[in-house]
Structure formats: structure tokens, C-alpha cells
XYZ file of C-alpha atoms in Angstrom:
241
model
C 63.933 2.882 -28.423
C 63.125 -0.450 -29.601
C 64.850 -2.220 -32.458
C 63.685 -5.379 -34.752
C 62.650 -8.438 -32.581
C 62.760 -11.684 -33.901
C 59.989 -14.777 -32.104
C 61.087 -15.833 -29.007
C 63.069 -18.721 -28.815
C 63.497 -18.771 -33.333
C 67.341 -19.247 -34.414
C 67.946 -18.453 -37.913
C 71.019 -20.653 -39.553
C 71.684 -21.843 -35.942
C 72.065 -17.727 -34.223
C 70.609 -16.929 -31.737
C 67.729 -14.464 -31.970
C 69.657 -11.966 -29.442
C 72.728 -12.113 -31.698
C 70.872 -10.977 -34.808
C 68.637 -8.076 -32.934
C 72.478 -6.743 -32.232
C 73.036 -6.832 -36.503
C 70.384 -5.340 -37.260
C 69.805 -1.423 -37.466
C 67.909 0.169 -35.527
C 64.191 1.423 -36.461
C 63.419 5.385 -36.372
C 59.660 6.100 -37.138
C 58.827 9.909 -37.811
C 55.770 10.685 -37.520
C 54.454 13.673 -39.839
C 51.684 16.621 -38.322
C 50.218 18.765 -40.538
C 51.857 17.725 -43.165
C 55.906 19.041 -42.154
C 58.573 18.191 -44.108
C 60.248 15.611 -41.900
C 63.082 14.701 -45.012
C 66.080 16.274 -42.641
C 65.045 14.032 -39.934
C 64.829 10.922 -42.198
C 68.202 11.748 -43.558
C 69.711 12.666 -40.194
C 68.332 8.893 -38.831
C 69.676 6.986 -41.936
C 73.086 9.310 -41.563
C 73.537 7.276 -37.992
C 72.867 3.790 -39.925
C 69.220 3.695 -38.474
C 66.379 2.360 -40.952
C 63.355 5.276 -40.860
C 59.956 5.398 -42.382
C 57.714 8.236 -42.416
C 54.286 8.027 -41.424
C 51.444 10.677 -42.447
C 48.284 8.925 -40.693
C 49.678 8.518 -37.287
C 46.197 7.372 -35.802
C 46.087 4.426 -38.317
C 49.529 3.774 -37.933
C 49.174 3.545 -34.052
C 45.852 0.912 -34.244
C 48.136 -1.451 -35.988
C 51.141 -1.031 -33.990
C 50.948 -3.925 -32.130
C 50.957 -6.591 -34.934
C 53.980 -5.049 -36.244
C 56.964 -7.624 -36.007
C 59.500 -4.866 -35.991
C 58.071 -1.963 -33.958
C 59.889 1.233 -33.465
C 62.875 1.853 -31.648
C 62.885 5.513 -31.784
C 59.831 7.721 -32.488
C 59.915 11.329 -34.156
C 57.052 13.324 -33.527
C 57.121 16.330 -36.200
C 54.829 19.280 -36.489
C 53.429 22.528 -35.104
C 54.071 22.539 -30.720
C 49.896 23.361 -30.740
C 49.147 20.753 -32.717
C 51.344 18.004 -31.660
C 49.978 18.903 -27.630
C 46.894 18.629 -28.491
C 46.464 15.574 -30.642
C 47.805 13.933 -27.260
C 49.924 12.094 -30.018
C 53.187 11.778 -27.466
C 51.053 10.287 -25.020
C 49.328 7.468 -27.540
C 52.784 7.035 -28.654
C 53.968 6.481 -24.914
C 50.821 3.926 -24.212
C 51.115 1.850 -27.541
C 54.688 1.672 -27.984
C 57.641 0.234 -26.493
C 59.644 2.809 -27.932
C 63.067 3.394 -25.933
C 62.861 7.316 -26.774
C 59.925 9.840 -28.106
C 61.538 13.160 -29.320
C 59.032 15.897 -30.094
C 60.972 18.137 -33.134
C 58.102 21.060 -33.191
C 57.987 24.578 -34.420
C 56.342 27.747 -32.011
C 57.062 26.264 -28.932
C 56.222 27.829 -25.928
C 56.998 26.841 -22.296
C 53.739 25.149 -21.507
C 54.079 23.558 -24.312
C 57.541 21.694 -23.655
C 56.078 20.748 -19.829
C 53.317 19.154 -22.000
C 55.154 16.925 -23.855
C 56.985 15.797 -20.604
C 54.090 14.784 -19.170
C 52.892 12.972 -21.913
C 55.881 10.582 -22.058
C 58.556 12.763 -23.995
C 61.978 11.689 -24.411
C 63.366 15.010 -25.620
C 62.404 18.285 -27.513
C 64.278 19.593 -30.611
C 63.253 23.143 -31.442
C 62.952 23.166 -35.388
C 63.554 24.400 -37.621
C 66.883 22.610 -36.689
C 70.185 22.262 -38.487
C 71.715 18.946 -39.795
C 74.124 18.836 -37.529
C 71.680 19.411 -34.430
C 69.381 16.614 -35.741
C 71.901 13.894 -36.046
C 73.133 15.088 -32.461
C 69.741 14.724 -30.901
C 68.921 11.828 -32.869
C 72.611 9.787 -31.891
C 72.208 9.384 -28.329
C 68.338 8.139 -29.383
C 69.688 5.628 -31.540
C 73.003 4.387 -29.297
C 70.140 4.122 -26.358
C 67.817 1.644 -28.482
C 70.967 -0.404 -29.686
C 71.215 -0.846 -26.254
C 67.511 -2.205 -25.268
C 66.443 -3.249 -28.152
C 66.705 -7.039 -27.484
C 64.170 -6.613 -24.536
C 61.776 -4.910 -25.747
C 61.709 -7.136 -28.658
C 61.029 -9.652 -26.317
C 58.487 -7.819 -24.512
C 56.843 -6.939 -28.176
C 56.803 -10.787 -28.724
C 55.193 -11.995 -25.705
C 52.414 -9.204 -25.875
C 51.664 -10.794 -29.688
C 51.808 -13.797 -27.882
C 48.878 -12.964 -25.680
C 47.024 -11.896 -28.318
C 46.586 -15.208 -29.573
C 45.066 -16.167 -26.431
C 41.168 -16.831 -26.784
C 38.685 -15.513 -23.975
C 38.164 -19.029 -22.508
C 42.570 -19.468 -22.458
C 42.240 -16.087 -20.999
C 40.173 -16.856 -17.605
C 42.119 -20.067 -17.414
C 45.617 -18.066 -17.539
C 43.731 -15.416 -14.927
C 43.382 -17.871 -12.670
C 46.595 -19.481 -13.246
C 48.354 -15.953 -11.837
C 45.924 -16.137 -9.246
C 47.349 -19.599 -8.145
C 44.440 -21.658 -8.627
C 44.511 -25.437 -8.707
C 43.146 -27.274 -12.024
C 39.903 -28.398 -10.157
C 39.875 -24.717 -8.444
C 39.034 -23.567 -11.948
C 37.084 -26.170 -13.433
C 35.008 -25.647 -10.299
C 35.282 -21.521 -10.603
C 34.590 -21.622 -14.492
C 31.931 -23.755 -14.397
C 34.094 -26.271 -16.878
C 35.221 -29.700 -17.053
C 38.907 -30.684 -15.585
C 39.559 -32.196 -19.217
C 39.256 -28.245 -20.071
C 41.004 -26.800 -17.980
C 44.053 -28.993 -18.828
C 43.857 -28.451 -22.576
C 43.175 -24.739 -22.309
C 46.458 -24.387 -19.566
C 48.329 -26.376 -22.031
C 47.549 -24.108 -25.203
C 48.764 -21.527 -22.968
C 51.938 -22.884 -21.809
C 52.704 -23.125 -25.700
C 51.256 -19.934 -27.081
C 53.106 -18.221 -24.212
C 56.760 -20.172 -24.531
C 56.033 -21.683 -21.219
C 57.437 -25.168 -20.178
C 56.224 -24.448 -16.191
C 53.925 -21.645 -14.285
C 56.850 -20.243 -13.138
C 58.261 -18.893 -16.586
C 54.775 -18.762 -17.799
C 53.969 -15.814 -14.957
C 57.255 -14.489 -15.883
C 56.699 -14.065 -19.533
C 53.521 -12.832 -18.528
C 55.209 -10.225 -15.911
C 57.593 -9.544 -18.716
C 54.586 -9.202 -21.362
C 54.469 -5.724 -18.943
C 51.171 -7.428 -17.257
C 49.945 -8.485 -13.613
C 47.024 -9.824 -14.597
C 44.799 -11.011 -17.963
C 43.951 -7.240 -20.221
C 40.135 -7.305 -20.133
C 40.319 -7.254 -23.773
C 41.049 -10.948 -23.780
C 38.612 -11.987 -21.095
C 36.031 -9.757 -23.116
C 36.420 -11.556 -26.373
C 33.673 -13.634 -27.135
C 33.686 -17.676 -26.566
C 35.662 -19.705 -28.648
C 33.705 -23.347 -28.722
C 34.213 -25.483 -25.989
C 37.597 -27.503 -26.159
């Protein structure tokens, strides 16, 4: 499950950013299919001291998941089994997320069903309708896990908003960067000046909270990354710097 996530390296009236992720309460999303009454689960979540927020449009919700400062630690998928399996909503959730669990609470479950949701990245399946008292069990080892996690994959949530600051021409430079190329390596690979290359590694080194290639490889490595997503290195030009 993941829980709030301050910037990397921010103190806020001189804390650390690690000590307030451990203040703050963890974040339970639920997200509703065909329209189920998820109010149990909400007040199950908030009964453990969790935040929660219900979403109806999971599709939007999910496109703007990654600029969200405060991702969710815990996701609820609600609904019908047939519906949920076949929206291939646990396995979007799985992909976009750095959630620390994904429960599935669905009604008319059937066997293949439950092996479905495993394989799309599944945490756990509650059977609903479900009583009070089996939601807030379900739901309390969720929420103790994220408490737990939460301040990496906060971190990890940063450092991917991090890289996508990065423009396409930052982005070959930091490719070949992980490749270990030399400065004049790449000015002679890209086609660009060694003036350019410097400015572009240095904008980097600060977007990524990098003071040497070493930690900048490791916050890319920790970003969950081996190498550049195309999505940056497709972008178009910026103007040359």
C-alpha cells in the first residue's frame, strides 16, 4: 500500500520528510464498478484511522494517477466478479500504481474468477456482501502493511514525477548516461555540442536529486527503471539549450 509522500529531500519546520510520511494516515482508494455501494468499505477504512475516497470513473482516475502527490496506499476494487475480470481493472491498477495491496471485494464469484484476479496483481479477495467486522479485518492487515512501506514508495512516486519533468533531449542524454557514456561520447552520438551535453546532464542531476552518476542511476534504479521509458525519448524536441 502506499501512503502520502512528501518531495524528496523537502523538510517541513525542520522534520524530516520520512518522519512526517510515519504521521500521516494512510490512503485507501475504493474504486466503485457498476455503480456498488462501497459506503461499508469507506467506513471500515476510516474505522482503522485510514483517509479513503471513492472513485466512480476508475479509467479517468487511473490516467491521472501519476501526478497525484499522495497516491494510494491501499486500493479497493468493488463490483460484480464478471465485471471487475473483465475490465482488467486489477491489472491497470497493478501497472499504474505503487499500491502496497489491491483487494478485489466482488459479488458472484466463481473459481476462475478468483485465479483471475491473482494473476492480474491481486492482493486479496473479500467475498461481499461482507460484514463490518470482516471488512475492517481484511482491510487491517492492508493498512498495517502500507504503514509499513509507505515511505518508499513515496519515494519511488517522487522520483517517477521527477522523470517526468525530463524533456526528450534530457532524456537521450540521461540514456546514455546509464549506458556509461563519456560527455564527448554523446555529443559525438547525439549529434550535439559538448556545451549541451553538460547543461542537459546538469538539468538532470537537479531534476533527478542527483549530486553524482552514482545516486543519479540509483534514483533512477529506484524510479523502478533500467533504462529511459520511450515516452520521454518520444516527446518532441525542446529547443536547443
Amino acid at each position: 500500500m502506499n501512503i502520502q509522500q512528501a518531495p524528496i529531500g523537502v523538510k517541513t519546520n525542520g522534520a524530516p520528510t520520512a518522519a512526517l510520511e510515519n504521521l500521516a494516515p494512510v490512503l485507501v482508494a475504493v474504486l466503485r464498478c457498476d455503480g456498488y455501494d462501497a459506503t461499508e468499505i469507506g467506513q471500515s477504512a476510516r474505522q482503522l484511522g485510514a483517509d479513503c475516497v471513492t472513485i466512480d470513473d476508475a479509467s479517468a482516475w487511473l490516467d491521472t494517477i501519476a501526478e497525484e502527490r499522495t497516491p494510494p496506499d491501499v486500493v479497493v476494487i468493488v463490483g460484480r466478479a464478471e465485471s471487475i475480470l473483465g475490465s482488467w481493472l486489477v491489472r491497470r491498477v497493478s501497472q499504474q500504481t505503487d499500491a502496497e495491496t489491491i483487494l478485489v471485494a466482488a459479488t458472484g464469484v466463481e473459481v476462475e474468477h478468483a485465479a483471475g484476479f491473482m494473476s492480474q496483481g491481486a492482493s486479496g479477495l473479500v467475498l461481499m456482501p461482507a460484514t463490518s467486522a470482516a471488512l475492517v479485518a481484511e482491510l487491517n492487515g492492508a493498512v498495517s502493511a502500507a504503514a509499513a512501506t509507505r515511505g518508499d514508495r513515496r519515494r519511488r512516486a517522487d522520483l517517477r514525477r521527477c522523470m517526468q519533468t525530463i524533456t526528450r533531449g534530457e532524456a537521450e542524454v540521461l540514456q546514455s548516461l546509464l549506458d556509461g557514456a563519456a560527455n564527448k561520447q554523446i555529443a559525438q552520438k547525439l549529434g550535439i555540442g559538448l556545451r549541451t551535453v553538460e547543461l542537459r546532464r546538469s538539468k538532470v542531476m537537479r531534476k533527478m536529486n542527483a549530486s553524482s552518476i552514482s545516486q543519479l542511476i540509483l534514483h533512477v534504479a529506484e524510479a523502478g527503471v533500467d533504462r529511459v521509458p520511450p515516452l520521454l525519448l518520444g516527446r518532441k524536441r525542446a529547443p536547443r539549450s
